[in-house]
Short mmCIF file of C-alpha atoms (C1' of nucleotides) in Angstrom, two decimals:
data_model
loop_
_atom_site.label_atom_id
_atom_site.label_comp_id
_atom_site.label_asym_id
_atom_site.label_seq_id
_atom_site.Cartn_x
_atom_site.Cartn_y
_atom_site.Cartn_z
CA UNK C 456 0.00 0.00 0.00
CA UNK C 457 1.34 3.37 -0.95
CA UNK C 458 2.16 5.69 1.92
CA UNK C 459 2.59 9.44 2.07
CA UNK C 460 5.22 11.41 3.89
CA UNK C 461 6.45 14.94 4.47
CA UNK C 462 10.14 15.78 4.55
CA UNK C 463 11.57 19.08 5.69
CA UNK C 464 14.62 20.75 4.33
CA UNK C 465 16.14 24.13 4.85
CA UNK C 466 16.18 25.65 1.37
CA UNK C 467 19.54 27.31 2.05
CA UNK C 468 21.03 23.89 2.70
CA UNK C 469 19.18 21.80 0.11
CA UNK C 470 16.15 23.18 -1.70
CA UNK C 471 13.59 21.62 -4.00
CA UNK C 472 15.50 23.22 -6.88
CA UNK C 473 18.64 21.43 -5.72
CA UNK C 474 16.74 18.14 -5.72
CA UNK C 475 15.39 18.91 -9.18
CA UNK C 476 18.93 19.50 -10.42
CA UNK C 477 19.83 15.96 -9.34
CA UNK C 478 17.36 14.63 -11.90
CA UNK C 479 16.23 11.02 -11.93
CA UNK C 480 19.08 9.78 -9.75
CA UNK C 481 17.82 11.93 -6.91
CA UNK C 482 19.62 12.42 -3.63
CA UNK C 483 20.29 10.44 -0.47
CA UNK C 484 18.60 11.89 2.60
CA UNK C 485 21.46 11.76 5.08
CA UNK C 486 21.81 13.49 8.43
CA UNK C 487 18.56 12.47 10.11
CA UNK C 488 19.47 11.92 13.77
CA UNK C 489 16.08 11.52 15.34
CA UNK C 490 14.64 8.08 16.06
CA UNK C 491 11.07 8.83 15.07
CA UNK C 492 12.17 10.33 11.77
CA UNK C 493 14.49 7.36 11.21
CA UNK C 494 11.68 4.92 11.90
CA UNK C 495 9.54 6.64 9.30
CA UNK C 496 12.31 6.32 6.74
CA UNK C 497 12.65 2.63 7.56
CA UNK C 498 8.95 2.23 6.80
CA UNK C 499 9.15 3.97 3.43
CA UNK C 500 8.67 1.91 0.30
CA UNK C 501 9.84 2.56 -3.20
CA UNK C 502 7.27 4.69 -4.99
CA UNK C 503 5.89 6.37 -1.86
CA UNK C 504 5.19 10.06 -2.41
CA UNK C 505 6.68 12.83 -0.31
CA UNK C 506 5.59 16.41 0.23
CA UNK C 507 8.77 18.49 0.09
CA UNK C 508 8.66 21.19 2.76
CA UNK C 509 10.92 24.19 3.17
CA UNK C 510 11.61 24.99 6.82
CA UNK C 511 13.41 27.77 8.67
CA UNK C 512 12.55 30.30 5.98
CA UNK C 513 9.86 32.86 5.40
CA UNK C 514 7.38 31.66 4.84
CA UNK C 515 7.81 28.00 5.66
CA UNK C 516 5.65 25.58 3.72
CA UNK C 517 5.12 22.79 1.21
CA UNK C 518 6.74 23.53 -2.13
CA UNK C 519 6.82 20.29 -4.09
CA UNK C 520 6.49 16.54 -4.42
CA UNK C 521 9.26 13.95 -4.36
CA UNK C 522 9.29 10.18 -4.62
CA UNK C 523 11.06 7.46 -2.68
CA UNK C 524 13.40 5.70 -5.13
CA UNK C 525 15.55 3.68 -2.72
CA UNK C 526 14.43 2.16 0.55
CA UNK C 527 16.28 2.56 3.85
CA UNK C 528 19.98 1.75 4.03
CA UNK C 529 22.67 2.78 6.52
CA UNK C 530 23.52 6.47 6.67
CA UNK C 531 27.26 6.27 5.98
CA UNK C 532 27.82 9.89 6.98
CA UNK C 533 27.34 8.76 10.61
CA UNK C 534 30.58 6.71 10.32
CA UNK C 535 32.78 9.56 9.10
CA UNK C 536 34.15 11.81 11.82
CA UNK C 537 34.71 14.61 9.31
CA UNK C 538 30.98 14.79 8.70
CA UNK C 539 28.74 17.22 10.48
CA UNK C 540 26.39 14.43 11.54
CA UNK C 541 29.07 11.96 12.62
CA UNK C 542 27.88 9.73 15.44
CA UNK C 543 30.47 7.61 17.25
CA UNK C 544 27.67 5.40 18.51
CA UNK C 545 26.66 4.30 15.04
CA UNK C 546 28.75 1.23 14.21
CA UNK C 547 28.99 0.04 10.58
CA UNK C 548 28.35 -3.49 11.93
CA UNK C 549 25.20 -2.28 13.62
CA UNK C 550 24.14 1.06 12.14
CA UNK C 551 21.99 3.36 14.19
CA UNK C 552 21.01 5.78 11.42
CA UNK C 553 19.43 5.15 8.05
CA UNK C 554 18.55 7.13 4.98
CA UNK C 555 16.50 6.78 1.81
CA UNK C 556 16.93 8.18 -1.67
CA UNK C 557 14.29 10.48 -3.13
CA UNK C 558 14.01 12.26 -6.42
CA UNK C 559 12.22 15.31 -7.73
CA UNK C 560 8.68 14.82 -8.97
CA UNK C 561 7.01 18.21 -9.21
CA UNK C 562 6.90 21.79 -8.01
CA UNK C 563 3.61 22.97 -6.55
CA UNK C 564 1.96 25.71 -8.57
CA UNK C 565 1.65 27.76 -5.39
CA UNK C 566 3.44 27.22 -2.13
CA UNK C 567 1.17 25.95 0.66
CA UNK C 568 2.43 27.72 3.74
CA UNK C 569 2.42 26.35 7.26
CA UNK C 570 -0.12 29.05 8.03
CA UNK C 571 -2.41 27.73 5.29
CA UNK C 572 -1.96 24.18 6.54
CA UNK C 573 -2.76 25.14 10.13
CA UNK C 574 -5.83 27.06 8.97
CA UNK C 575 -7.30 24.03 7.18
CA UNK C 576 -9.37 21.81 9.51
CA UNK C 577 -8.87 18.85 7.14
CA UNK C 578 -5.15 18.98 7.92
CA UNK C 579 -5.32 19.51 11.68
CA UNK C 580 -4.28 15.94 12.45
CA UNK C 581 -1.27 15.95 10.15
CA UNK C 582 1.88 15.00 12.02
CA UNK C 583 3.47 18.23 10.77
CA UNK C 584 0.93 20.09 12.90
CA UNK C 585 0.79 17.80 15.91
CA UNK C 586 4.52 17.13 16.02
CA UNK C 587 6.08 20.31 14.71
CA UNK C 588 9.74 19.48 15.24
CA UNK C 589 9.77 16.16 13.42
CA UNK C 590 11.71 16.46 10.16
CA UNK C 591 10.22 13.36 8.53
CA UNK C 592 6.52 12.93 9.21
CA UNK C 593 3.58 10.85 8.09
CA UNK C 594 0.41 11.91 6.39
CA UNK C 595 -2.45 10.07 4.74
CA UNK C 596 -3.65 10.18 1.15
CA UNK C 597 -6.39 12.68 1.99
CA UNK C 598 -3.84 15.09 3.49
CA UNK C 599 -1.64 14.68 0.44
CA UNK C 600 -4.47 15.34 -1.99
CA UNK C 601 -5.69 18.31 0.03
CA UNK C 602 -2.28 19.96 -0.11
CA UNK C 603 -2.10 19.43 -3.87
CA UNK C 604 -5.59 20.92 -4.20
CA UNK C 605 -4.61 23.95 -2.10
CA UNK C 606 -1.52 24.52 -4.21
CA UNK C 607 -3.57 25.28 -7.31
CA UNK C 608 -5.87 27.82 -5.65
"C1'" DG L 1008 18.03 36.53 17.24
"C1'" DC L 1009 14.59 34.97 20.46
"C1'" DC L 1010 12.32 31.51 22.66
"C1'" DA L 1011 8.98 27.61 23.27
"C1'" DA L 1012 8.72 22.85 22.60
"C1'" DC L 1013 10.73 18.80 23.14
"C1'" DG L 1014 14.25 14.95 22.45
"C1'" DT L 1015 18.52 13.14 24.61
"C1'" DT L 1016 21.90 12.38 28.11
"C1'" DG L 1017 23.70 11.16 32.32
"C1'" DG L 1018 23.84 11.24 37.47
"C1'" DC L 1019 21.68 9.27 41.09
"C1'" DG Z 1376 13.66 4.64 36.09
"C1'" DC Z 1377 13.39 9.52 37.31
"C1'" DC Z 1378 14.36 13.99 36.17
"C1'" DA Z 1379 17.39 18.12 35.66
"C1'" DA Z 1380 20.39 19.96 32.45
"C1'" DC Z 1381 21.38 20.60 28.02
"C1'" DG Z 1382 21.06 20.90 22.99
"C1'" DT Z 1383 18.33 21.40 18.84
"C1'" DT Z 1384 14.50 22.62 15.92
"C1'" DG Z 1385 11.92 25.77 13.70
"C1'" DG Z 1386 8.42 29.55 13.60
"C1'" DC Z 1387 8.28 34.18 14.07
#
DNA sequence: GCCAACGTTGGC
DNA sequence: GCCAACGTTGGC
């Protein structure tokens, strides 16, 4: 069964345009160091759709759609002490952190801001709203379709 | 840049 | 296993 997700990125670090520039090969989503977010990535399946969300910018909001093209595998940046997200507790024999690959699918016609999302009662139970700090969150198909509908208003 | 929310760590 | 201290996220 297809699942739907929302992934946050700071556009100054890696924007939807940056993902688009990667083309079909997409990008690996390294650096997630939160267990709940990791668990979501481990539950992702190839072909799942992702709302791409720009955070820590004005305004923050959903800007596009991406697709899961490779299921969870160890986040090798955790093993490299020169990396920002190095974690001495993640052992290559028993990795603690995982990542998936996603690629660009589309840009929303209009950004759907966090304000818009919070103002829509149909989206009030989205994990983005109930669990604001989580960088990888779940949503259902109705949430996904509602955001796409809002983006063309 | 501030600060509220909240996840993680470590001492006990 | 509790909880205080600390660090991080992310909206504004």
